[in-house]
JSON list of C-alpha atoms in Angstrom, two decimals:
[
{"chain": "A", "resi": 7, "resn": "UNK", "atom": "CA", "xyz": [10.70, 6.09, -11.56]},
{"chain": "A", "resi": 8, "resn": "UNK", "atom": "CA", "xyz": [11.09, 9.44, -9.63]},
{"chain": "A", "resi": 9, "resn": "UNK", "atom": "CA", "xyz": [8.23, 12.58, -10.04]},
{"chain": "A", "resi": 10, "resn": "UNK", "atom": "CA", "xyz": [9.14, 15.05, -12.18]},
{"chain": "A", "resi": 11, "resn": "UNK", "atom": "CA", "xyz": [7.64, 17.69, -9.93]},
{"chain": "A", "resi": 12, "resn": "UNK", "atom": "CA", "xyz": [8.26, 20.39, -12.84]},
{"chain": "A", "resi": 13, "resn": "UNK", "atom": "CA", "xyz": [5.22, 18.22, -14.23]},
{"chain": "A", "resi": 14, "resn": "UNK", "atom": "CA", "xyz": [3.49, 19.31, -12.64]},
{"chain": "A", "resi": 15, "resn": "UNK", "atom": "CA", "xyz": [0.70, 21.81, -11.39]},
{"chain": "A", "resi": 16, "resn": "UNK", "atom": "CA", "xyz": [1.51, 24.72, -8.24]},
{"chain": "A", "resi": 17, "resn": "UNK", "atom": "CA", "xyz": [-1.41, 23.39, -5.89]},
{"chain": "A", "resi": 18, "resn": "UNK", "atom": "CA", "xyz": [-0.80, 19.19, -6.97]},
{"chain": "A", "resi": 19, "resn": "UNK", "atom": "CA", "xyz": [-0.53, 18.44, -2.88]},
{"chain": "A", "resi": 20, "resn": "UNK", "atom": "CA", "xyz": [-3.47, 20.17, -2.53]},
{"chain": "A", "resi": 21, "resn": "UNK", "atom": "CA", "xyz": [-4.97, 18.43, -5.09]},
{"chain": "A", "resi": 22, "resn": "UNK", "atom": "CA", "xyz": [-3.60, 15.19, -3.89]},
{"chain": "A", "resi": 23, "resn": "UNK", "atom": "CA", "xyz": [-5.03, 15.06, -0.91]},
{"chain": "A", "resi": 24, "resn": "UNK", "atom": "CA", "xyz": [-8.51, 16.32, -2.56]},
{"chain": "A", "resi": 25, "resn": "UNK", "atom": "CA", "xyz": [-8.18, 13.08, -4.50]},
{"chain": "A", "resi": 26, "resn": "UNK", "atom": "CA", "xyz": [-7.55, 10.70, -1.25]},
{"chain": "A", "resi": 27, "resn": "UNK", "atom": "CA", "xyz": [-9.74, 12.64, 1.89]},
{"chain": "A", "resi": 28, "resn": "UNK", "atom": "CA", "xyz": [-12.72, 11.71, -1.42]},
{"chain": "A", "resi": 29, "resn": "UNK", "atom": "CA", "xyz": [-11.22, 7.86, -1.46]},
{"chain": "A", "resi": 30, "resn": "UNK", "atom": "CA", "xyz": [-11.75, 7.99, 2.63]},
{"chain": "A", "resi": 31, "resn": "UNK", "atom": "CA", "xyz": [-7.85, 7.45, 2.39]},
{"chain": "A", "resi": 32, "resn": "UNK", "atom": "CA", "xyz": [-8.57, 3.54, 0.85]},
{"chain": "A", "resi": 33, "resn": "UNK", "atom": "CA", "xyz": [-6.90, 2.63, -2.01]},
{"chain": "A", "resi": 34, "resn": "UNK", "atom": "CA", "xyz": [-9.34, 2.47, -5.00]},
{"chain": "A", "resi": 35, "resn": "UNK", "atom": "CA", "xyz": [-7.51, -1.51, -6.45]},
{"chain": "A", "resi": 36, "resn": "UNK", "atom": "CA", "xyz": [-7.44, -3.21, -3.43]},
{"chain": "A", "resi": 37, "resn": "UNK", "atom": "CA", "xyz": [-9.40, -1.15, -0.51]},
{"chain": "A", "resi": 38, "resn": "UNK", "atom": "CA", "xyz": [-6.84, -1.10, 2.18]},
{"chain": "A", "resi": 39, "resn": "UNK", "atom": "CA", "xyz": [-7.17, 1.14, 3.73]},
{"chain": "A", "resi": 40, "resn": "UNK", "atom": "CA", "xyz": [-3.81, 4.04, 4.69]},
{"chain": "A", "resi": 41, "resn": "UNK", "atom": "CA", "xyz": [-2.09, 6.29, 7.16]},
{"chain": "A", "resi": 42, "resn": "UNK", "atom": "CA", "xyz": [-4.12, 9.66, 7.25]},
{"chain": "A", "resi": 43, "resn": "UNK", "atom": "CA", "xyz": [-2.08, 12.36, 7.56]},
{"chain": "A", "resi": 44, "resn": "UNK", "atom": "CA", "xyz": [-1.01, 12.36, 11.16]},
{"chain": "A", "resi": 45, "resn": "UNK", "atom": "CA", "xyz": [-0.57, 8.51, 11.28]},
{"chain": "A", "resi": 46, "resn": "UNK", "atom": "CA", "xyz": [2.86, 8.21, 12.29]},
{"chain": "A", "resi": 47, "resn": "UNK", "atom": "CA", "xyz": [4.88, 5.56, 9.57]},
{"chain": "A", "resi": 48, "resn": "UNK", "atom": "CA", "xyz": [5.17, 2.13, 9.33]},
{"chain": "A", "resi": 49, "resn": "UNK", "atom": "CA", "xyz": [5.50, 1.12, 6.25]},
{"chain": "A", "resi": 50, "resn": "UNK", "atom": "CA", "xyz": [5.20, 2.39, 2.49]},
{"chain": "A", "resi": 51, "resn": "UNK", "atom": "CA", "xyz": [3.09, -0.32, 2.00]},
{"chain": "A", "resi": 52, "resn": "UNK", "atom": "CA", "xyz": [0.77, 1.85, 3.56]},
{"chain": "A", "resi": 53, "resn": "UNK", "atom": "CA", "xyz": [1.23, 5.33, 1.81]},
{"chain": "A", "resi": 54, "resn": "UNK", "atom": "CA", "xyz": [-1.84, 6.73, -0.37]},
{"chain": "A", "resi": 55, "resn": "UNK", "atom": "CA", "xyz": [-0.65, 7.68, -3.15]},
{"chain": "A", "resi": 56, "resn": "UNK", "atom": "CA", "xyz": [-2.59, 9.80, -6.61]},
{"chain": "A", "resi": 57, "resn": "UNK", "atom": "CA", "xyz": [-2.06, 8.57, -10.51]},
{"chain": "A", "resi": 58, "resn": "UNK", "atom": "CA", "xyz": [-2.82, 9.47, -13.10]},
{"chain": "A", "resi": 59, "resn": "UNK", "atom": "CA", "xyz": [-4.57, 7.00, -15.64]},
{"chain": "A", "resi": 60, "resn": "UNK", "atom": "CA", "xyz": [-2.97, 8.89, -18.85]},
{"chain": "A", "resi": 61, "resn": "UNK", "atom": "CA", "xyz": [-0.09, 9.04, -17.67]},
{"chain": "A", "resi": 62, "resn": "UNK", "atom": "CA", "xyz": [0.39, 12.91, -17.92]},
{"chain": "A", "resi": 63, "resn": "UNK", "atom": "CA", "xyz": [1.03, 14.86, -14.64]},
{"chain": "A", "resi": 64, "resn": "UNK", "atom": "CA", "xyz": [-0.04, 17.86, -16.24]},
{"chain": "A", "resi": 65, "resn": "UNK", "atom": "CA", "xyz": [-3.68, 15.94, -16.36]},
{"chain": "A", "resi": 66, "resn": "UNK", "atom": "CA", "xyz": [-4.92, 16.83, -13.28]},
{"chain": "A", "resi": 67, "resn": "UNK", "atom": "CA", "xyz": [-8.99, 16.41, -13.99]},
{"chain": "A", "resi": 68, "resn": "UNK", "atom": "CA", "xyz": [-10.10, 14.30, -11.64]},
{"chain": "A", "resi": 69, "resn": "UNK", "atom": "CA", "xyz": [-11.87, 12.44, -13.57]},
{"chain": "A", "resi": 70, "resn": "UNK", "atom": "CA", "xyz": [-8.22, 11.23, -14.48]},
{"chain": "A", "resi": 71, "resn": "UNK", "atom": "CA", "xyz": [-6.59, 11.03, -10.94]},
{"chain": "A", "resi": 72, "resn": "UNK", "atom": "CA", "xyz": [-7.30, 7.82, -8.84]},
{"chain": "A", "resi": 73, "resn": "UNK", "atom": "CA", "xyz": [-5.90, 6.53, -5.06]},
{"chain": "A", "resi": 74, "resn": "UNK", "atom": "CA", "xyz": [-4.07, 4.05, -5.17]},
{"chain": "A", "resi": 75, "resn": "UNK", "atom": "CA", "xyz": [-1.26, 2.54, -2.36]},
{"chain": "A", "resi": 76, "resn": "UNK", "atom": "CA", "xyz": [1.91, 2.25, -2.73]},
{"chain": "A", "resi": 77, "resn": "UNK", "atom": "CA", "xyz": [1.96, -1.31, -4.23]},
{"chain": "A", "resi": 78, "resn": "UNK", "atom": "CA", "xyz": [-1.23, -1.26, -7.17]},
{"chain": "A", "resi": 79, "resn": "UNK", "atom": "CA", "xyz": [0.43, 2.03, -8.06]},
{"chain": "A", "resi": 80, "resn": "UNK", "atom": "CA", "xyz": [3.67, 0.40, -9.07]},
{"chain": "A", "resi": 81, "resn": "UNK", "atom": "CA", "xyz": [1.52, -1.82, -10.64]},
{"chain": "A", "resi": 82, "resn": "UNK", "atom": "CA", "xyz": [-0.74, 0.06, -12.22]},
{"chain": "A", "resi": 83, "resn": "UNK", "atom": "CA", "xyz": [2.57, 1.98, -13.88]},
{"chain": "A", "resi": 84, "resn": "UNK", "atom": "CA", "xyz": [4.77, -1.02, -14.83]},
{"chain": "A", "resi": 85, "resn": "UNK", "atom": "CA", "xyz": [3.73, -1.65, -17.87]},
{"chain": "A", "resi": 86, "resn": "UNK", "atom": "CA", "xyz": [4.01, 2.34, -18.96]},
{"chain": "A", "resi": 87, "resn": "UNK", "atom": "CA", "xyz": [7.33, 2.56, -17.26]},
{"chain": "A", "resi": 88, "resn": "UNK", "atom": "CA", "xyz": [8.14, -0.52, -19.07]},
{"chain": "A", "resi": 89, "resn": "UNK", "atom": "CA", "xyz": [7.88, 0.82, -22.63]},
{"chain": "A", "resi": 90, "resn": "UNK", "atom": "CA", "xyz": [9.24, 3.80, -21.75]},
{"chain": "A", "resi": 91, "resn": "UNK", "atom": "CA", "xyz": [12.46, 2.72, -21.25]},
{"chain": "A", "resi": 92, "resn": "UNK", "atom": "CA", "xyz": [12.04, 0.64, -24.14]},
{"chain": "A", "resi": 93, "resn": "UNK", "atom": "CA", "xyz": [11.27, 3.34, -26.13]},
{"chain": "A", "resi": 94, "resn": "UNK", "atom": "CA", "xyz": [14.68, 5.21, -24.83]},
{"chain": "A", "resi": 95, "resn": "UNK", "atom": "CA", "xyz": [16.73, 2.13, -25.34]},
{"chain": "A", "resi": 96, "resn": "UNK", "atom": "CA", "xyz": [15.86, 2.04, -28.59]},
{"chain": "A", "resi": 97, "resn": "UNK", "atom": "CA", "xyz": [16.17, 5.88, -29.51]},
{"chain": "A", "resi": 98, "resn": "UNK", "atom": "CA", "xyz": [20.00, 5.39, -27.93]},
{"chain": "A", "resi": 99, "resn": "UNK", "atom": "CA", "xyz": [20.62, 2.24, -30.41]}
]
């Protein structure tokens, strides 16, 4: 699902970087070491992202944010996005 940038605060890049740095550039779920800024790109699987636990991009409270590698972020979002797709399908029926 594409990022809805208008739902994020103007300083999202700084917030996300702080979360990643606090995590030591490691995924909180699997512990994988991810690429740090300046390291060459080698794989999306080593890309560290920031996950909103409540799935609300407007809620950038530190306790709602966790650093996850791209594969773990997809897993963390899978059920939520499946539910949203189902709700959208039913809304158009």
